[in-house]
PDB file of N, CA and C in Angstrom:
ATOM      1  N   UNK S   1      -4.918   3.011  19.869  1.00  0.00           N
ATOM      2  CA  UNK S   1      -3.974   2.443  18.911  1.00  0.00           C
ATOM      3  C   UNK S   1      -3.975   3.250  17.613  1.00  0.00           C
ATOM      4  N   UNK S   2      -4.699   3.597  17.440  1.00  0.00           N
ATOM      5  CA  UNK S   2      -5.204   4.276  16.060  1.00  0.00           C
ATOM      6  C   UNK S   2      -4.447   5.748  15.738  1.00  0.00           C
ATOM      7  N   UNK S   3      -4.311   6.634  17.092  1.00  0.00           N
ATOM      8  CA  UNK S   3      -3.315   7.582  17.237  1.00  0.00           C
ATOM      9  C   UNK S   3      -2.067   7.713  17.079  1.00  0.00           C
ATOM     10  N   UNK S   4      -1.296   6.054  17.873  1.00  0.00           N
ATOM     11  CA  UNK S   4       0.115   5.963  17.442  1.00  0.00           C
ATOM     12  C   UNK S   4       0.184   5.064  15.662  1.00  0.00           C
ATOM     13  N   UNK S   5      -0.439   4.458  15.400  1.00  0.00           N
ATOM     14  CA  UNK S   5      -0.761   4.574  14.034  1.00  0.00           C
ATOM     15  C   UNK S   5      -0.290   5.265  12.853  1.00  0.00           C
ATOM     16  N   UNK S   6      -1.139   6.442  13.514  1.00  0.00           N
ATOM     17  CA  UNK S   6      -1.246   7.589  12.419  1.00  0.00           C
ATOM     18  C   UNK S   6      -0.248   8.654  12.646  1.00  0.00           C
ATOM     19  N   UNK S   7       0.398   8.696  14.310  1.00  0.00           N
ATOM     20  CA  UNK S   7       1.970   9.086  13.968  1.00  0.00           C
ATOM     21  C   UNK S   7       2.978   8.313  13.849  1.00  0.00           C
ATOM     22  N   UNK S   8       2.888   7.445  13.643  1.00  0.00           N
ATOM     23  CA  UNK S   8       4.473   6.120  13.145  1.00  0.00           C
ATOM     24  C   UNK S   8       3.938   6.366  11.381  1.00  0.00           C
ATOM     25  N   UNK S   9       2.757   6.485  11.009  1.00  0.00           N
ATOM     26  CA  UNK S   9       2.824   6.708   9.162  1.00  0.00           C
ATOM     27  C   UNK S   9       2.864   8.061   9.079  1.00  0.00           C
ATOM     28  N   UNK S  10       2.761   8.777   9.775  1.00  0.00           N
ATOM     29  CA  UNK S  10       2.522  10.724   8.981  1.00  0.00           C
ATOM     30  C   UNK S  10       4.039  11.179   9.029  1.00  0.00           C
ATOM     31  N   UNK S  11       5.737  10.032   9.076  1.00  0.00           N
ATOM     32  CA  UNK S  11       6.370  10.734   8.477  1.00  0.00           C
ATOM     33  C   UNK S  11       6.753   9.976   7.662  1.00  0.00           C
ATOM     34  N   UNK S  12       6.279   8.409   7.206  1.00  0.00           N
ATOM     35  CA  UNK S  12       7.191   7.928   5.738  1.00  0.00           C
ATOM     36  C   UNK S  12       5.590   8.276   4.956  1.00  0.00           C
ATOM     37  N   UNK S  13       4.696   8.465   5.280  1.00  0.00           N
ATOM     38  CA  UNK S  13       3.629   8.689   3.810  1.00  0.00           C
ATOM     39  C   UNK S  13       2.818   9.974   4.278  1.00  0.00           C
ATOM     40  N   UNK S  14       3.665  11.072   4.225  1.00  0.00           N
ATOM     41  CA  UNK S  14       3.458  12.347   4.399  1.00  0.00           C
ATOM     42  C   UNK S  14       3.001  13.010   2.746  1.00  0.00           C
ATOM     43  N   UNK S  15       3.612  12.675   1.936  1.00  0.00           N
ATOM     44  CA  UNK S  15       3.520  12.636   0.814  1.00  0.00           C
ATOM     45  C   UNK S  15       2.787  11.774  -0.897  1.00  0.00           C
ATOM     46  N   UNK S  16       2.444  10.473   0.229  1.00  0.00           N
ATOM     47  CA  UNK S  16       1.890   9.489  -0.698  1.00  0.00           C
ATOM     48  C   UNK S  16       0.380   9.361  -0.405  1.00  0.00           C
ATOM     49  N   UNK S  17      -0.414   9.215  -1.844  1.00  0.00           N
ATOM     50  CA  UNK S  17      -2.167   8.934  -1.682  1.00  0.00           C
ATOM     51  C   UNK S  17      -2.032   7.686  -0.710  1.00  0.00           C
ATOM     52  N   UNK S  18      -1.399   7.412  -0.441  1.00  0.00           N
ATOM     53  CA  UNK S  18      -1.133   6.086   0.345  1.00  0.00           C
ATOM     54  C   UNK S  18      -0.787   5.829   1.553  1.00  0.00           C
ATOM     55  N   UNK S  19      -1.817   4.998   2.573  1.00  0.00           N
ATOM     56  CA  UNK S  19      -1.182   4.933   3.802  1.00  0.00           C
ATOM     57  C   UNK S  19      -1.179   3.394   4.191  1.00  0.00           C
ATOM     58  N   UNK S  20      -0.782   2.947   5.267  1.00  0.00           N
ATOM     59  CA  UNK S  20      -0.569   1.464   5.647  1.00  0.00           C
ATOM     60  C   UNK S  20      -1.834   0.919   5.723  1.00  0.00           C
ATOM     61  N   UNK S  21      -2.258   0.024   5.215  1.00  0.00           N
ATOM     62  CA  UNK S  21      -3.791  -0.677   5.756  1.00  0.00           C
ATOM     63  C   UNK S  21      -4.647  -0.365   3.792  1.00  0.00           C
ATOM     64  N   UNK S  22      -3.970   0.537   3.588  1.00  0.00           N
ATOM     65  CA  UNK S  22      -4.783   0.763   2.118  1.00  0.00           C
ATOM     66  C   UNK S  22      -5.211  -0.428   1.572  1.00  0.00           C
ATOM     67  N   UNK S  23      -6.156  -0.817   0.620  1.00  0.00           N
ATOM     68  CA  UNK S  23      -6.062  -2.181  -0.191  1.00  0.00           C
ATOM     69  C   UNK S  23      -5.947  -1.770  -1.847  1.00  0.00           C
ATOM     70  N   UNK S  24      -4.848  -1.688  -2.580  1.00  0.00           N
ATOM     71  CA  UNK S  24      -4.710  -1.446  -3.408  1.00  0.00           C
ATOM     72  C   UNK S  24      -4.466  -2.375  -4.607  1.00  0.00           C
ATOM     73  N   UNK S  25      -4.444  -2.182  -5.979  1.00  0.00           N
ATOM     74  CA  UNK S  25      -4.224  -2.730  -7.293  1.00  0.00           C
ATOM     75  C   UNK S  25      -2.971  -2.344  -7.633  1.00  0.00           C
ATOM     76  N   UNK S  26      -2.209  -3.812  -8.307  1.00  0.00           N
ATOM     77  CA  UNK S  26      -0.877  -3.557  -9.116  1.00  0.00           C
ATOM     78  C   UNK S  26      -1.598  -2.812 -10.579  1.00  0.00           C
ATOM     79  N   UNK S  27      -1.442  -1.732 -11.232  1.00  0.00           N
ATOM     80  CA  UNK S  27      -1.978  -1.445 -12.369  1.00  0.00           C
ATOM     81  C   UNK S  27      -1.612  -2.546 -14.157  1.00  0.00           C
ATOM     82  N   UNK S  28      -0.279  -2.640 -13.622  1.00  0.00           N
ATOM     83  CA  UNK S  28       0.263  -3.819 -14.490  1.00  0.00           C
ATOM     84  C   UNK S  28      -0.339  -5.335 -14.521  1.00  0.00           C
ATOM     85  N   UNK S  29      -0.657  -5.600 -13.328  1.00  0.00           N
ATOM     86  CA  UNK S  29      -0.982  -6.997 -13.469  1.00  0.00           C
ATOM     87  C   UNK S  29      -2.152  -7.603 -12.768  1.00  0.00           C
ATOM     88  N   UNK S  30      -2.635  -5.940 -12.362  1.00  0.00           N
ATOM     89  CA  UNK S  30      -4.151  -6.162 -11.565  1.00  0.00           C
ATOM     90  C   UNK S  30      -4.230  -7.146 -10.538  1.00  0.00           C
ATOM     91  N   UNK S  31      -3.009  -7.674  -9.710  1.00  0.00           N
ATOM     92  CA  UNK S  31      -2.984  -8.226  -8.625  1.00  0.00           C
ATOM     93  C   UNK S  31      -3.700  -7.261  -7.467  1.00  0.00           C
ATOM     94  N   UNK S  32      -4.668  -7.207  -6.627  1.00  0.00           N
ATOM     95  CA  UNK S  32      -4.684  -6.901  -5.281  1.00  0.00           C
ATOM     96  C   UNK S  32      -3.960  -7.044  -4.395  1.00  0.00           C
ATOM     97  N   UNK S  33      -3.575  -6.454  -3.486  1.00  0.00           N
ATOM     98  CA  UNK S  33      -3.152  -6.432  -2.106  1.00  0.00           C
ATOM     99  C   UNK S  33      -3.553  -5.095  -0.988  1.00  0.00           C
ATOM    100  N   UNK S  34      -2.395  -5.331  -0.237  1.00  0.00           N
ATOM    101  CA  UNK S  34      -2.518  -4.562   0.958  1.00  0.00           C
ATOM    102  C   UNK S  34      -1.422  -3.638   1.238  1.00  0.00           C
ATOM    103  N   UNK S  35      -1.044  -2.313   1.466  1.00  0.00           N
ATOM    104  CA  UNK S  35      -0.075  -1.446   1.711  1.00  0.00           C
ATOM    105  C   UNK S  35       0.291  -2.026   3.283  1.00  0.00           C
ATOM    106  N   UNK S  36       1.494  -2.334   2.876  1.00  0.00           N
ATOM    107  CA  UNK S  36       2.266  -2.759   4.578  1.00  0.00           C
ATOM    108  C   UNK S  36       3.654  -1.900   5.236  1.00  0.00           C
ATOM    109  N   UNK S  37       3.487  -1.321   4.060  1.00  0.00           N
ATOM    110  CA  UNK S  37       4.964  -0.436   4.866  1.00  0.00           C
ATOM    111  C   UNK S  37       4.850   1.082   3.553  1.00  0.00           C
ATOM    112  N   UNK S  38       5.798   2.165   3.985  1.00  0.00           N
ATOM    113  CA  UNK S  38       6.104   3.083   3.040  1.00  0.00           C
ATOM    114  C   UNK S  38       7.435   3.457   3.138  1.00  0.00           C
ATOM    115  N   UNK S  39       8.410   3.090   2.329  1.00  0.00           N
ATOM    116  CA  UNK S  39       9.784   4.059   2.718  1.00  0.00           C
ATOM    117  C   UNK S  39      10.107   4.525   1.841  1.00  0.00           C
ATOM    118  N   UNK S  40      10.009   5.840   1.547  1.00  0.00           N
ATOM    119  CA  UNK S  40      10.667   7.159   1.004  1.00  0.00           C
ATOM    120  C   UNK S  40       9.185   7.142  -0.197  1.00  0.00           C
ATOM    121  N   UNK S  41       9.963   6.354  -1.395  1.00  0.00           N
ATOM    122  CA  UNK S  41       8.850   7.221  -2.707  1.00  0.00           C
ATOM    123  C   UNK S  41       8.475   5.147  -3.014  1.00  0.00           C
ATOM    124  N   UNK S  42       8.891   4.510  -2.309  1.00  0.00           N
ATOM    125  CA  UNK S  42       8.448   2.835  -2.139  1.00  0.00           C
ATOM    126  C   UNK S  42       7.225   2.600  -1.355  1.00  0.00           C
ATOM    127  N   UNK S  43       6.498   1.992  -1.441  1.00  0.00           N
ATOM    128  CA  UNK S  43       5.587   1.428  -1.417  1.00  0.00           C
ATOM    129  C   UNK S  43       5.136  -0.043  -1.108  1.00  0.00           C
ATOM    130  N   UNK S  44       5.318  -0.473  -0.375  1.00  0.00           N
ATOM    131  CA  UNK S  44       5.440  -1.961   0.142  1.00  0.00           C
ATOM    132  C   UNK S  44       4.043  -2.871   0.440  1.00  0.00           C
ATOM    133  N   UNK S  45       3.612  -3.728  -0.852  1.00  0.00           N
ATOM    134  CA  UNK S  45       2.495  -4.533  -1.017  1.00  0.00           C
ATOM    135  C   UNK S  45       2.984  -5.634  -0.756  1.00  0.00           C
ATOM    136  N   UNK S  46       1.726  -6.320   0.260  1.00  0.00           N
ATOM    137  CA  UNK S  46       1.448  -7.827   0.460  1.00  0.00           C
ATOM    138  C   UNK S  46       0.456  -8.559  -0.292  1.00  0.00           C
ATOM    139  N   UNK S  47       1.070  -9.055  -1.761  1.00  0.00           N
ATOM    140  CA  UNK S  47      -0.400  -9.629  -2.047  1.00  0.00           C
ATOM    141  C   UNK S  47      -1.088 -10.770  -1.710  1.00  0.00           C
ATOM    142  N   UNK S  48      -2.233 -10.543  -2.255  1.00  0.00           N
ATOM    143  CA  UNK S  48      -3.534 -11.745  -1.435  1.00  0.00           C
ATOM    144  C   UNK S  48      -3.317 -12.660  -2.069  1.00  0.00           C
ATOM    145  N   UNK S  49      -3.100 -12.709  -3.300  1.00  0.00           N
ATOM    146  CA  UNK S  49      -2.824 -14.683  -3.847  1.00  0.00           C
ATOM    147  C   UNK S  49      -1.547 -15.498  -3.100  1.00  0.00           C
ATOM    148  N   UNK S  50      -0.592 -14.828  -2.990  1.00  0.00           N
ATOM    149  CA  UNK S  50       0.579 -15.473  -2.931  1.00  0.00           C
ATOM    150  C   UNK S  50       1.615 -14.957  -1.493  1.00  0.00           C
ATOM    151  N   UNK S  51       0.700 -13.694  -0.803  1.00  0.00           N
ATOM    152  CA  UNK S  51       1.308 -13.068   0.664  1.00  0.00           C
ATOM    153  C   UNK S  51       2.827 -12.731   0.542  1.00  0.00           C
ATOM    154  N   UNK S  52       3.090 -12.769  -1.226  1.00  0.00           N
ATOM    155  CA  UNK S  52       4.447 -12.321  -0.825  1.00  0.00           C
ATOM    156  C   UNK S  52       4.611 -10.410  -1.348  1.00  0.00           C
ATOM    157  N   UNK S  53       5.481  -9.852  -0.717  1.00  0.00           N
ATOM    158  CA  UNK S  53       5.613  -8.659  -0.554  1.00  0.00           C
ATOM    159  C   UNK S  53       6.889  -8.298  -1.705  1.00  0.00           C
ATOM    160  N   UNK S  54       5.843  -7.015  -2.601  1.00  0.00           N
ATOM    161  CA  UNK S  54       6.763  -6.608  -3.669  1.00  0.00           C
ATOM    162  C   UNK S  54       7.104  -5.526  -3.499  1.00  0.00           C
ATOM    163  N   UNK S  55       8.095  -4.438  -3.727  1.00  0.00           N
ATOM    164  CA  UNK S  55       7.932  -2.784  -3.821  1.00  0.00           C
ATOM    165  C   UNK S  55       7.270  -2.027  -5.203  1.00  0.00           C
ATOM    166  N   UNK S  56       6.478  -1.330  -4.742  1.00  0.00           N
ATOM    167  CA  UNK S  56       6.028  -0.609  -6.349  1.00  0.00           C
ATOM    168  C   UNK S  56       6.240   1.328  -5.930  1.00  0.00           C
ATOM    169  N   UNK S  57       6.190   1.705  -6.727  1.00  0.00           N
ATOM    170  CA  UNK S  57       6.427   3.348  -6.462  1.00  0.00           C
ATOM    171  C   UNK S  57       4.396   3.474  -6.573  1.00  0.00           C
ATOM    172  N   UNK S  58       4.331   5.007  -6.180  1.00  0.00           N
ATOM    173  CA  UNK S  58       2.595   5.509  -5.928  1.00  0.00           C
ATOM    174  C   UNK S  58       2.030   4.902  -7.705  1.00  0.00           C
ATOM    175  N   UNK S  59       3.131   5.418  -8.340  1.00  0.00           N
ATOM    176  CA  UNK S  59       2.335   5.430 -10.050  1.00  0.00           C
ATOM    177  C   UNK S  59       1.988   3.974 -10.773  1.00  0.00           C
ATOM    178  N   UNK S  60       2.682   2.697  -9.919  1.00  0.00           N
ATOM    179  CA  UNK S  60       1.950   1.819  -9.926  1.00  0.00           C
ATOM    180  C   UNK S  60       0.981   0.956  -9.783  1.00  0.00           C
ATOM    181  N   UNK S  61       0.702   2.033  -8.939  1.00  0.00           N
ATOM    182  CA  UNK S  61      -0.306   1.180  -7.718  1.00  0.00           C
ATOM    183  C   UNK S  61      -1.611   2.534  -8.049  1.00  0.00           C
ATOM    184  N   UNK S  62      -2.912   1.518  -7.999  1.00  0.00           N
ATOM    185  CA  UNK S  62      -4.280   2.582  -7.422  1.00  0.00           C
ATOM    186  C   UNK S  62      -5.254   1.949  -6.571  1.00  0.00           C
ATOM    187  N   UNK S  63      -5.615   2.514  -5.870  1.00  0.00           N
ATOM    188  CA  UNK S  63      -6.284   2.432  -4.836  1.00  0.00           C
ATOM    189  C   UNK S  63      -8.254   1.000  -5.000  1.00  0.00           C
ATOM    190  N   UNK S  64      -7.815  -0.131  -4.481  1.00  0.00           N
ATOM    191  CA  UNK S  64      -9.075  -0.685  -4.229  1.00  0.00           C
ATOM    192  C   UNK S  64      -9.855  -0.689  -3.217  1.00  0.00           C
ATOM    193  N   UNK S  65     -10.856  -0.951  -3.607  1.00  0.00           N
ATOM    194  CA  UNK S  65     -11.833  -1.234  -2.590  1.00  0.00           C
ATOM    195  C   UNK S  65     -12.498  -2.892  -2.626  1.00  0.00           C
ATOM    196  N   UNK S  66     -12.388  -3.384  -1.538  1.00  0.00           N
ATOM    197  CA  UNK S  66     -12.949  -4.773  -1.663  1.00  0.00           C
ATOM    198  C   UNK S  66     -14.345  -5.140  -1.101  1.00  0.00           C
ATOM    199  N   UNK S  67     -14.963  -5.940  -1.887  1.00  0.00           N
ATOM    200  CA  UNK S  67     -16.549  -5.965  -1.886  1.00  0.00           C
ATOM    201  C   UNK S  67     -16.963  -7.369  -0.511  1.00  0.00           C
TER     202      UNK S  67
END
């Protein structure tokens, strides 16, 4: 599974620090979530408080790690 994975994401986040499964920070509002999709220079988060899905571009978003 892990193969078709990583070719269904290596052509929308060919270009982004970002791939599907990431767990990342809104920088604005320090919400957490999860990278669920990438299309074009968008960025598609599910966050964990509220599971609803926002778009942010890469420069919003940085990369978490959860403990």
């Amino acid at each position: 599974m892990g193969f078709f994975k990583d070719l269904l994401n290596s052509s929308s986040s060919k270009f982004s620090k970002f791939k599907i499964g990431d767990f990342v920070r809104v920088k604005l509002t320090l919400e957490a979530g999860e990278v669920i999709n990438i299309v074009g220079n968008k960025i598609a988060v599910r966050l964990e408080d509220t599971d609803k899905v926002f778009y942010y571009k890469e420069s919003e978003l940085q990369k978490f790690f959860k403990r």
